[in-house]
mmCIF file of C-alpha atoms and ligand atoms in Angstrom:
data_model
loop_
_atom_site.group_PDB
_atom_site.id
_atom_site.type_symbol
_atom_site.label_atom_id
_atom_site.label_comp_id
_atom_site.label_asym_id
_atom_site.label_seq_id
_atom_site.Cartn_x
_atom_site.Cartn_y
_atom_site.Cartn_z
ATOM 1 C CA UNK T 1 -0.242 -0.544 0.256
ATOM 2 C CA UNK T 2 1.582 3.030 -0.701
ATOM 3 C CA UNK T 3 2.340 5.457 2.502
ATOM 4 C CA UNK T 4 0.031 8.209 2.859
ATOM 5 C CA UNK T 5 0.661 11.631 1.891
ATOM 6 C CA UNK T 6 -0.717 15.487 2.912
ATOM 7 C CA UNK T 7 -2.434 15.999 -0.205
ATOM 8 C CA UNK T 8 -2.517 19.890 -0.253
ATOM 9 C CA UNK T 9 -1.331 21.183 3.352
ATOM 10 C CA UNK T 10 2.962 21.421 4.059
ATOM 11 C CA UNK T 11 3.311 23.039 6.699
ATOM 12 C CA UNK T 12 2.203 24.209 10.211
ATOM 13 C CA UNK T 13 0.639 27.017 9.420
ATOM 14 C CA UNK T 14 -1.792 25.261 6.546
ATOM 15 C CA UNK T 15 -2.866 22.800 9.246
ATOM 16 C CA UNK T 16 -3.377 25.614 12.335
ATOM 17 C CA UNK T 17 -6.314 27.490 8.520
ATOM 18 C CA UNK T 18 -7.321 23.651 9.044
ATOM 19 C CA UNK T 19 -8.589 23.155 11.925
ATOM 20 C CA UNK T 20 -9.761 27.173 12.557
ATOM 21 C CA UNK T 21 -11.926 27.524 8.992
ATOM 22 C CA UNK T 22 -12.589 23.774 11.027
ATOM 23 C CA UNK T 23 -13.561 25.492 14.237
ATOM 24 C CA UNK T 24 -15.360 28.433 12.336
ATOM 25 C CA UNK T 25 -18.415 25.789 10.507
ATOM 26 C CA UNK T 26 -18.960 24.121 13.181
ATOM 27 C CA UNK T 27 -20.051 26.845 15.502
ATOM 28 C CA UNK T 28 -21.400 28.104 12.133
ATOM 29 C CA UNK T 29 -23.200 25.268 11.775
ATOM 30 C CA UNK T 30 -24.261 24.250 16.066
ATOM 31 C CA UNK T 31 -24.988 27.821 16.274
ATOM 32 C CA UNK T 32 -26.128 29.755 13.509
ATOM 33 C CA UNK T 33 -23.409 32.309 13.922
ATOM 34 C CA UNK T 34 -21.137 32.568 11.023
ATOM 35 C CA UNK T 35 -18.054 34.484 11.908
ATOM 36 C CA UNK T 36 -15.763 32.475 8.783
ATOM 37 C CA UNK T 37 -15.036 35.612 6.973
ATOM 38 C CA UNK T 38 -14.651 37.691 9.986
ATOM 39 C CA UNK T 39 -10.543 38.577 9.171
ATOM 40 C CA UNK T 40 -8.226 35.831 9.946
ATOM 41 C CA UNK T 41 -5.455 36.515 12.058
ATOM 42 C CA UNK T 42 -7.343 39.242 14.652
ATOM 43 C CA UNK T 43 -9.804 35.469 14.481
ATOM 44 C CA UNK T 44 -7.529 33.789 15.030
ATOM 45 C CA UNK T 45 -5.613 34.847 17.887
ATOM 46 C CA UNK T 46 -8.538 36.081 19.646
ATOM 47 C CA UNK T 47 -9.158 31.856 19.660
ATOM 48 C CA UNK T 48 -5.428 31.210 20.299
ATOM 49 C CA UNK T 49 -6.405 32.990 23.862
ATOM 50 C CA UNK T 50 -9.911 31.105 24.181
ATOM 51 C CA UNK T 51 -7.440 27.945 23.745
ATOM 52 C CA UNK T 52 -5.598 28.897 26.966
ATOM 53 C CA UNK T 53 -7.878 30.790 28.531
ATOM 54 C CA UNK T 54 -9.534 27.140 28.666
ATOM 55 C CA UNK T 55 -7.343 25.742 29.539
ATOM 56 C CA UNK T 56 -7.270 23.058 26.762
ATOM 57 C CA UNK T 57 -4.304 22.343 24.529
ATOM 58 C CA UNK T 58 -5.401 22.834 20.537
ATOM 59 C CA UNK T 59 -8.211 24.479 18.793
ATOM 60 C CA UNK T 60 -9.199 21.112 18.193
ATOM 61 C CA UNK T 61 -10.329 20.565 21.179
ATOM 62 C CA UNK T 62 -11.774 24.086 21.617
ATOM 63 C CA UNK T 63 -13.852 23.187 18.634
ATOM 64 C CA UNK T 64 -15.312 20.074 20.965
ATOM 65 C CA UNK T 65 -16.146 22.770 24.041
ATOM 66 C CA UNK T 66 -17.800 24.801 22.341
ATOM 67 C CA UNK T 67 -19.849 22.337 20.065
ATOM 68 C CA UNK T 68 -20.756 21.108 23.584
ATOM 69 C CA UNK T 69 -21.163 23.713 25.939
ATOM 70 C CA UNK T 70 -22.705 26.919 24.961
ATOM 71 C CA UNK T 71 -21.276 29.329 27.783
ATOM 72 C CA UNK T 72 -17.602 28.922 26.075
ATOM 73 C CA UNK T 73 -19.428 29.818 22.890
ATOM 74 C CA UNK T 74 -20.911 32.942 24.453
ATOM 75 C CA UNK T 75 -17.572 33.530 25.620
ATOM 76 C CA UNK T 76 -16.015 32.542 22.712
ATOM 77 C CA UNK T 77 -18.131 35.823 21.313
ATOM 78 C CA UNK T 78 -17.049 37.386 23.623
ATOM 79 C CA UNK T 79 -14.116 36.991 22.457
ATOM 80 C CA UNK T 80 -14.493 37.954 18.360
ATOM 81 C CA UNK T 81 -15.949 40.699 19.699
ATOM 82 C CA UNK T 82 -14.542 43.744 19.647
ATOM 83 C CA UNK T 83 -16.320 46.662 21.551
ATOM 84 C CA UNK T 84 -13.808 49.975 21.900
ATOM 85 C CA UNK T 85 -15.315 52.660 21.653
ATOM 86 C CA UNK T 86 -15.948 56.480 22.817
ATOM 87 C CA UNK T 87 -17.696 59.208 22.910
ATOM 88 C CA UNK T 88 -16.792 61.841 20.223
ATOM 89 C CA UNK T 89 -14.313 59.122 19.437
ATOM 90 C CA UNK T 90 -12.294 60.575 16.312
ATOM 91 C CA UNK T 91 -14.260 64.975 16.587
ATOM 92 C CA UNK T 92 -12.385 65.578 13.080
ATOM 93 C CA UNK T 93 -15.703 63.671 11.996
ATOM 94 C CA UNK T 94 -18.012 65.068 14.413
ATOM 95 C CA UNK T 95 -16.936 68.407 13.397
ATOM 96 C CA UNK T 96 -17.087 67.684 9.530
ATOM 97 C CA UNK T 97 -20.400 66.241 10.024
ATOM 98 C CA UNK T 98 -21.801 69.398 12.596
ATOM 99 C CA UNK T 99 -20.318 71.861 9.744
ATOM 100 C CA UNK T 100 -20.760 69.429 6.287
ATOM 101 C CA UNK T 101 -23.840 67.111 6.703
ATOM 102 C CA UNK T 102 -26.192 68.597 9.125
ATOM 103 C CA UNK T 103 -27.413 71.189 6.558
ATOM 104 C CA UNK T 104 -27.918 68.931 4.432
ATOM 105 C CA UNK T 105 -30.274 66.590 6.743
ATOM 106 C CA UNK T 106 -32.116 70.103 7.427
ATOM 107 C CA UNK T 107 -33.894 70.412 4.582
ATOM 108 C CA UNK T 108 -35.155 67.021 5.940
ATOM 109 C CA UNK T 109 -38.747 66.418 6.880
ATOM 110 C CA UNK T 110 -37.692 63.441 8.846
ATOM 111 C CA UNK T 111 -34.591 61.790 9.883
ATOM 112 C CA UNK T 112 -33.589 57.571 9.754
ATOM 113 C CA UNK T 113 -30.598 56.917 11.577
ATOM 114 C CA UNK T 114 -29.183 53.483 11.913
ATOM 115 C CA UNK T 115 -26.054 52.930 13.705
ATOM 116 C CA UNK T 116 -24.299 49.540 12.819
ATOM 117 C CA UNK T 117 -22.103 48.546 14.938
ATOM 118 C CA UNK T 118 -22.813 50.616 17.856
ATOM 119 C CA UNK T 119 -21.018 49.009 20.771
ATOM 120 C CA UNK T 120 -21.668 50.109 24.161
ATOM 121 C CA UNK T 121 -23.684 53.304 22.989
ATOM 122 C CA UNK T 122 -21.142 55.657 23.261
ATOM 123 C CA UNK T 123 -20.829 56.447 19.375
ATOM 124 C CA UNK T 124 -24.925 56.916 19.768
ATOM 125 C CA UNK T 125 -25.607 59.408 22.672
ATOM 126 C CA UNK T 126 -22.332 61.361 20.733
ATOM 127 C CA UNK T 127 -24.717 61.416 17.222
ATOM 128 C CA UNK T 128 -27.820 62.053 19.405
ATOM 129 C CA UNK T 129 -25.798 65.700 21.934
ATOM 130 C CA UNK T 130 -24.814 67.076 18.240
ATOM 131 C CA UNK T 131 -28.459 66.497 16.684
ATOM 132 C CA UNK T 132 -30.159 68.188 20.338
ATOM 133 C CA UNK T 133 -27.618 71.038 19.755
ATOM 134 C CA UNK T 134 -28.554 70.810 15.955
ATOM 135 C CA UNK T 135 -31.830 71.726 16.745
ATOM 136 C CA UNK T 136 -32.700 68.538 14.643
ATOM 137 C CA UNK T 137 -33.040 65.563 17.438
ATOM 138 C CA UNK T 138 -36.700 66.044 17.780
ATOM 139 C CA UNK T 139 -37.841 64.693 13.780
ATOM 140 C CA UNK T 140 -34.849 61.688 13.820
ATOM 141 C CA UNK T 141 -35.329 58.372 14.713
ATOM 142 C CA UNK T 142 -31.708 56.868 15.525
ATOM 143 C CA UNK T 143 -31.765 53.061 15.238
ATOM 144 C CA UNK T 144 -28.495 51.300 17.064
ATOM 145 C CA UNK T 145 -27.422 47.800 16.391
ATOM 146 C CA UNK T 146 -24.525 45.856 16.823
ATOM 147 C CA UNK T 147 -24.173 41.452 17.581
ATOM 148 C CA UNK T 148 -23.575 41.947 20.883
ATOM 149 C CA UNK T 149 -26.332 42.419 23.047
ATOM 150 C CA UNK T 150 -24.334 42.359 25.612
ATOM 151 C CA UNK T 151 -22.792 45.828 24.753
ATOM 152 C CA UNK T 152 -26.119 47.015 24.090
ATOM 153 C CA UNK T 153 -27.734 46.010 27.082
ATOM 154 C CA UNK T 154 -24.907 48.794 28.919
ATOM 155 C CA UNK T 155 -25.749 50.915 25.531
ATOM 156 C CA UNK T 156 -29.710 51.372 26.808
ATOM 157 C CA UNK T 157 -28.780 51.956 30.472
ATOM 158 C CA UNK T 158 -26.674 54.933 28.974
ATOM 159 C CA UNK T 159 -24.703 54.564 32.691
ATOM 160 C CA UNK T 160 -20.965 54.707 32.112
ATOM 161 C CA UNK T 161 -17.192 55.609 33.185
ATOM 162 C CA UNK T 162 -16.740 58.425 35.410
ATOM 163 C CA UNK T 163 -13.362 58.080 34.111
ATOM 164 C CA UNK T 164 -13.383 58.529 30.909
ATOM 165 C CA UNK T 165 -15.115 62.628 30.764
ATOM 166 C CA UNK T 166 -12.003 64.586 30.674
ATOM 167 C CA UNK T 167 -11.270 62.766 27.034
ATOM 168 C CA UNK T 168 -14.529 62.393 26.159
ATOM 169 C CA UNK T 169 -15.147 66.147 27.147
ATOM 170 C CA UNK T 170 -12.167 66.944 25.703
ATOM 171 C CA UNK T 171 -13.118 65.392 22.286
ATOM 172 C CA UNK T 172 -16.531 67.099 22.439
ATOM 173 C CA UNK T 173 -14.989 70.363 22.601
ATOM 174 C CA UNK T 174 -13.339 70.058 19.565
ATOM 175 C CA UNK T 175 -16.036 68.847 17.977
ATOM 176 C CA UNK T 176 -17.192 71.569 17.612
ATOM 177 C CA UNK T 177 -19.885 71.107 20.828
ATOM 178 C CA UNK T 178 -21.208 74.074 21.704
ATOM 179 C CA UNK T 179 -22.763 74.308 25.555
ATOM 180 C CA UNK T 180 -20.475 72.109 28.811
ATOM 181 C CA UNK T 181 -20.325 68.813 28.508
ATOM 182 C CA UNK T 182 -21.302 67.989 31.728
ATOM 183 C CA UNK T 183 -25.625 69.228 31.191
ATOM 184 C CA UNK T 184 -25.989 66.278 29.789
ATOM 185 C CA UNK T 185 -24.985 63.713 32.115
ATOM 186 C CA UNK T 186 -25.573 63.471 35.621
ATOM 187 C CA UNK T 187 -22.697 61.549 38.614
ATOM 188 C CA UNK T 188 -24.269 58.332 40.494
ATOM 189 C CA UNK T 189 -21.837 55.608 42.054
ATOM 190 C CA UNK T 190 -18.751 56.778 40.186
ATOM 191 C CA UNK T 191 -20.493 56.367 36.630
ATOM 192 C CA UNK T 192 -22.105 58.394 35.014
ATOM 193 C CA UNK T 193 -25.777 58.407 33.441
ATOM 194 C CA UNK T 194 -26.240 60.784 30.522
ATOM 195 C CA UNK T 195 -29.841 63.085 30.580
ATOM 196 C CA UNK T 196 -32.832 60.562 29.354
ATOM 197 C CA UNK T 197 -33.934 63.216 27.168
ATOM 198 C CA UNK T 198 -30.392 62.130 24.318
ATOM 199 C CA UNK T 199 -31.902 58.362 24.354
ATOM 200 C CA UNK T 200 -35.549 59.203 23.794
ATOM 201 C CA UNK T 201 -35.691 58.442 20.275
ATOM 202 C CA UNK T 202 -33.095 55.770 20.506
ATOM 203 C CA UNK T 203 -33.666 52.424 19.422
ATOM 204 C CA UNK T 204 -31.872 49.689 20.507
ATOM 205 C CA UNK T 205 -31.455 46.275 18.966
ATOM 206 C CA UNK T 206 -29.501 43.293 18.226
ATOM 207 C CA UNK T 207 -28.708 42.225 14.388
ATOM 208 C CA UNK T 208 -26.507 40.612 12.468
ATOM 209 C CA UNK T 209 -24.454 42.496 9.593
ATOM 210 C CA UNK T 210 -23.548 38.799 8.371
ATOM 211 C CA UNK T 211 -26.677 37.102 8.510
ATOM 212 C CA UNK T 212 -29.708 40.199 8.604
ATOM 213 C CA UNK T 213 -31.190 41.629 6.281
ATOM 214 C CA UNK T 214 -32.203 45.608 6.411
ATOM 215 C CA UNK T 215 -35.434 46.274 8.256
ATOM 216 C CA UNK T 216 -35.565 50.200 7.567
ATOM 217 C CA UNK T 217 -34.754 52.627 4.463
ATOM 218 C CA UNK T 218 -32.109 55.282 6.129
ATOM 219 C CA UNK T 219 -30.610 59.059 5.952
ATOM 220 C CA UNK T 220 -27.114 58.158 7.340
ATOM 221 C CA UNK T 221 -25.794 54.623 8.303
ATOM 222 C CA UNK T 222 -22.627 54.843 9.951
ATOM 223 C CA UNK T 223 -21.327 51.552 10.589
ATOM 224 C CA UNK T 224 -17.178 53.153 11.425
ATOM 225 C CA UNK T 225 -14.612 50.968 12.860
ATOM 226 C CA UNK T 226 -16.291 47.508 12.217
ATOM 227 C CA UNK T 227 -15.775 45.762 8.093
ATOM 228 C CA UNK T 228 -11.864 46.760 9.278
ATOM 229 C CA UNK T 229 -12.992 42.639 11.401
ATOM 230 C CA UNK T 230 -14.439 41.296 7.965
ATOM 231 C CA UNK T 231 -12.235 39.711 5.452
ATOM 232 C CA UNK T 232 -12.455 41.811 1.955
ATOM 233 C CA UNK T 233 -15.578 39.330 1.150
ATOM 234 C CA UNK T 234 -17.559 39.793 4.184
ATOM 235 C CA UNK T 235 -17.051 43.833 3.187
ATOM 236 C CA UNK T 236 -17.662 43.825 0.108
ATOM 237 C CA UNK T 237 -21.604 42.147 1.366
ATOM 238 C CA UNK T 238 -22.075 44.159 4.189
ATOM 239 C CA UNK T 239 -22.207 47.328 1.702
ATOM 240 C CA UNK T 240 -24.482 45.600 -0.643
ATOM 241 C CA UNK T 241 -26.661 45.872 2.714
ATOM 242 C CA UNK T 242 -25.508 49.174 3.597
ATOM 243 C CA UNK T 243 -26.288 50.400 0.088
ATOM 244 C CA UNK T 244 -29.801 49.117 -0.652
ATOM 245 C CA UNK T 245 -30.900 50.417 2.920
ATOM 246 C CA UNK T 246 -29.564 54.228 2.379
ATOM 247 C CA UNK T 247 -31.976 56.951 0.518
ATOM 248 C CA UNK T 248 -30.705 58.365 -2.319
ATOM 249 C CA UNK T 249 -28.277 61.143 -0.963
ATOM 250 C CA UNK T 250 -28.168 59.262 2.181
ATOM 251 C CA UNK T 251 -25.043 59.565 3.466
ATOM 252 C CA UNK T 252 -22.086 56.757 4.516
ATOM 253 C CA UNK T 253 -19.754 57.147 6.940
ATOM 254 C CA UNK T 254 -16.788 54.750 8.394
ATOM 255 C CA UNK T 255 -14.188 54.365 9.965
ATOM 256 C CA UNK T 256 -10.862 55.726 9.224
ATOM 257 C CA UNK T 257 -8.865 52.776 8.597
ATOM 258 C CA UNK T 258 -11.577 51.703 6.854
ATOM 259 C CA UNK T 259 -13.018 52.405 2.530
ATOM 260 C CA UNK T 260 -15.471 51.157 -0.007
ATOM 261 C CA UNK T 261 -13.471 52.391 -2.746
ATOM 262 C CA UNK T 262 -12.510 48.225 -3.311
ATOM 263 C CA UNK T 263 -16.095 47.303 -3.432
ATOM 264 C CA UNK T 264 -18.044 47.362 -6.129
ATOM 265 C CA UNK T 265 -20.929 49.852 -5.167
ATOM 266 C CA UNK T 266 -17.542 52.989 -5.338
ATOM 267 C CA UNK T 267 -18.825 54.189 -8.337
ATOM 268 C CA UNK T 268 -22.509 54.722 -6.826
ATOM 269 C CA UNK T 269 -21.381 56.975 -4.153
ATOM 270 C CA UNK T 270 -19.420 60.899 -4.068
ATOM 271 C CA UNK T 271 -16.803 60.974 -1.973
ATOM 272 C CA UNK T 272 -17.873 64.260 0.390
ATOM 273 C CA UNK T 273 -14.274 63.905 2.809
ATOM 274 C CA UNK T 274 -11.685 60.910 1.904
ATOM 275 C CA UNK T 275 -10.126 61.967 4.839
ATOM 276 C CA UNK T 276 -12.913 61.626 7.855
ATOM 277 C CA UNK T 277 -14.859 58.541 5.598
ATOM 278 C CA UNK T 278 -18.090 60.209 4.422
ATOM 279 C CA UNK T 279 -19.895 59.526 1.716
ATOM 280 C CA UNK T 280 -22.995 59.778 -1.102
ATOM 281 C CA UNK T 281 -25.151 57.144 -2.297
ATOM 282 C CA UNK T 282 -26.249 59.139 -5.971
ATOM 283 C CA UNK T 283 -27.047 55.756 -7.366
HETATM 284 C C1 LIG Q 301 -15.255 48.582 17.783
HETATM 285 S S1 LIG Q 301 -16.585 48.476 18.177
HETATM 286 C C2 LIG Q 301 -17.187 49.940 16.811
HETATM 287 C C3 LIG Q 301 -18.226 51.048 17.609
HETATM 288 C C4 LIG Q 301 -18.220 52.171 17.922
HETATM 289 N N1 LIG Q 301 -18.350 52.101 15.986
HETATM 290 C C5 LIG Q 301 -17.106 52.911 17.898
HETATM 291 O O1 LIG Q 301 -16.638 53.311 15.867
HETATM 292 O O2 LIG Q 301 -17.087 53.337 17.437
HETATM 293 C C6 LIG Q 301 -17.614 46.900 17.818
HETATM 294 C C7 LIG Q 301 -18.337 47.126 16.931
HETATM 295 O O3 LIG Q 301 -18.472 45.931 15.790
HETATM 296 C C8 LIG Q 301 -18.837 44.823 16.712
HETATM 297 N N2 LIG Q 301 -19.643 43.069 15.744
HETATM 298 C C9 LIG Q 301 -19.357 42.981 15.043
HETATM 299 N N3 LIG Q 301 -19.393 41.578 14.225
HETATM 300 C C10 LIG Q 301 -20.713 42.093 14.040
HETATM 301 C C11 LIG Q 301 -21.532 41.789 13.153
HETATM 302 N N4 LIG Q 301 -21.623 40.809 12.818
HETATM 303 N N5 LIG Q 301 -22.776 42.283 13.254
HETATM 304 C C12 LIG Q 301 -22.969 43.749 13.501
HETATM 305 N N6 LIG Q 301 -21.893 44.772 15.369
HETATM 306 C C13 LIG Q 301 -20.696 43.643 15.031
HETATM 307 C C14 LIG Q 301 -19.565 43.976 17.954
HETATM 308 O O4 LIG Q 301 -19.572 43.706 18.277
HETATM 309 C C15 LIG Q 301 -18.871 45.882 18.971
HETATM 310 O O5 LIG Q 301 -19.171 45.992 19.306
#
């Protein structure tokens, strides 16, 4: 009998890739969560972190544990979800939005905004403050979604660590803030609670950009610092969803390391600001 040879694989890296694919495929088939097209190097790092945290020896052992223990799946899901965020993140983005996008929105009788991948909600409260200062909040409905229900609960509570307020105040002022930032919150037990007038027009809901569909037509879609964790194919797929969900002349805002330029939707948008990653749908 001939010796068994590996057909296509030649290195430990290839073998590791096969086991990672098996893990992601198993998760998809068993739980319906689709991480198969997340950016490989980032997902690989998180998988190994979970292997060690569970005191396991290999990715295949993790596959076995994940399939038999939903609580382990929950922990891995949390590892996969990077929730870093801040209020008025990249203040120049919000300054540009205030100066150049608000005048466009002013012409609409009502405004629908989708924050896709909103994490714990800091970006959403920032937008609510900006719209309130520009006199547009009362005619706006904000839909804030994320795959991760835990961060959505924090967002709904609107409670944030007081230790972040110095940074957020600076960001707010750099973003063209018009009042004292502290007017927007009250302090209780080392946390700040944002004023309920800011959340009254916000709907927080779970939505998975990989598997869920469009659920409305929006005048603005902000999806910042989310697509960076997806591979190019998945980014292109999500851009189809955004294009389908944006009204004509609607605005798309991405994170500073993200772009639409490689997708086949690129020519459907006019670049409002390449630096701020703001685009307007023109077809
Ligand atoms: C780094 S945070 C970005 C938060 C905010 N947009 C910002 O720029 O500060 C990325 C968020 O994307 C969410 N996310 C990851 N995959 C997702 C998916 N498939 N569908 C929806 N949200 C997802 C994560 O749970 C996380 O809260």
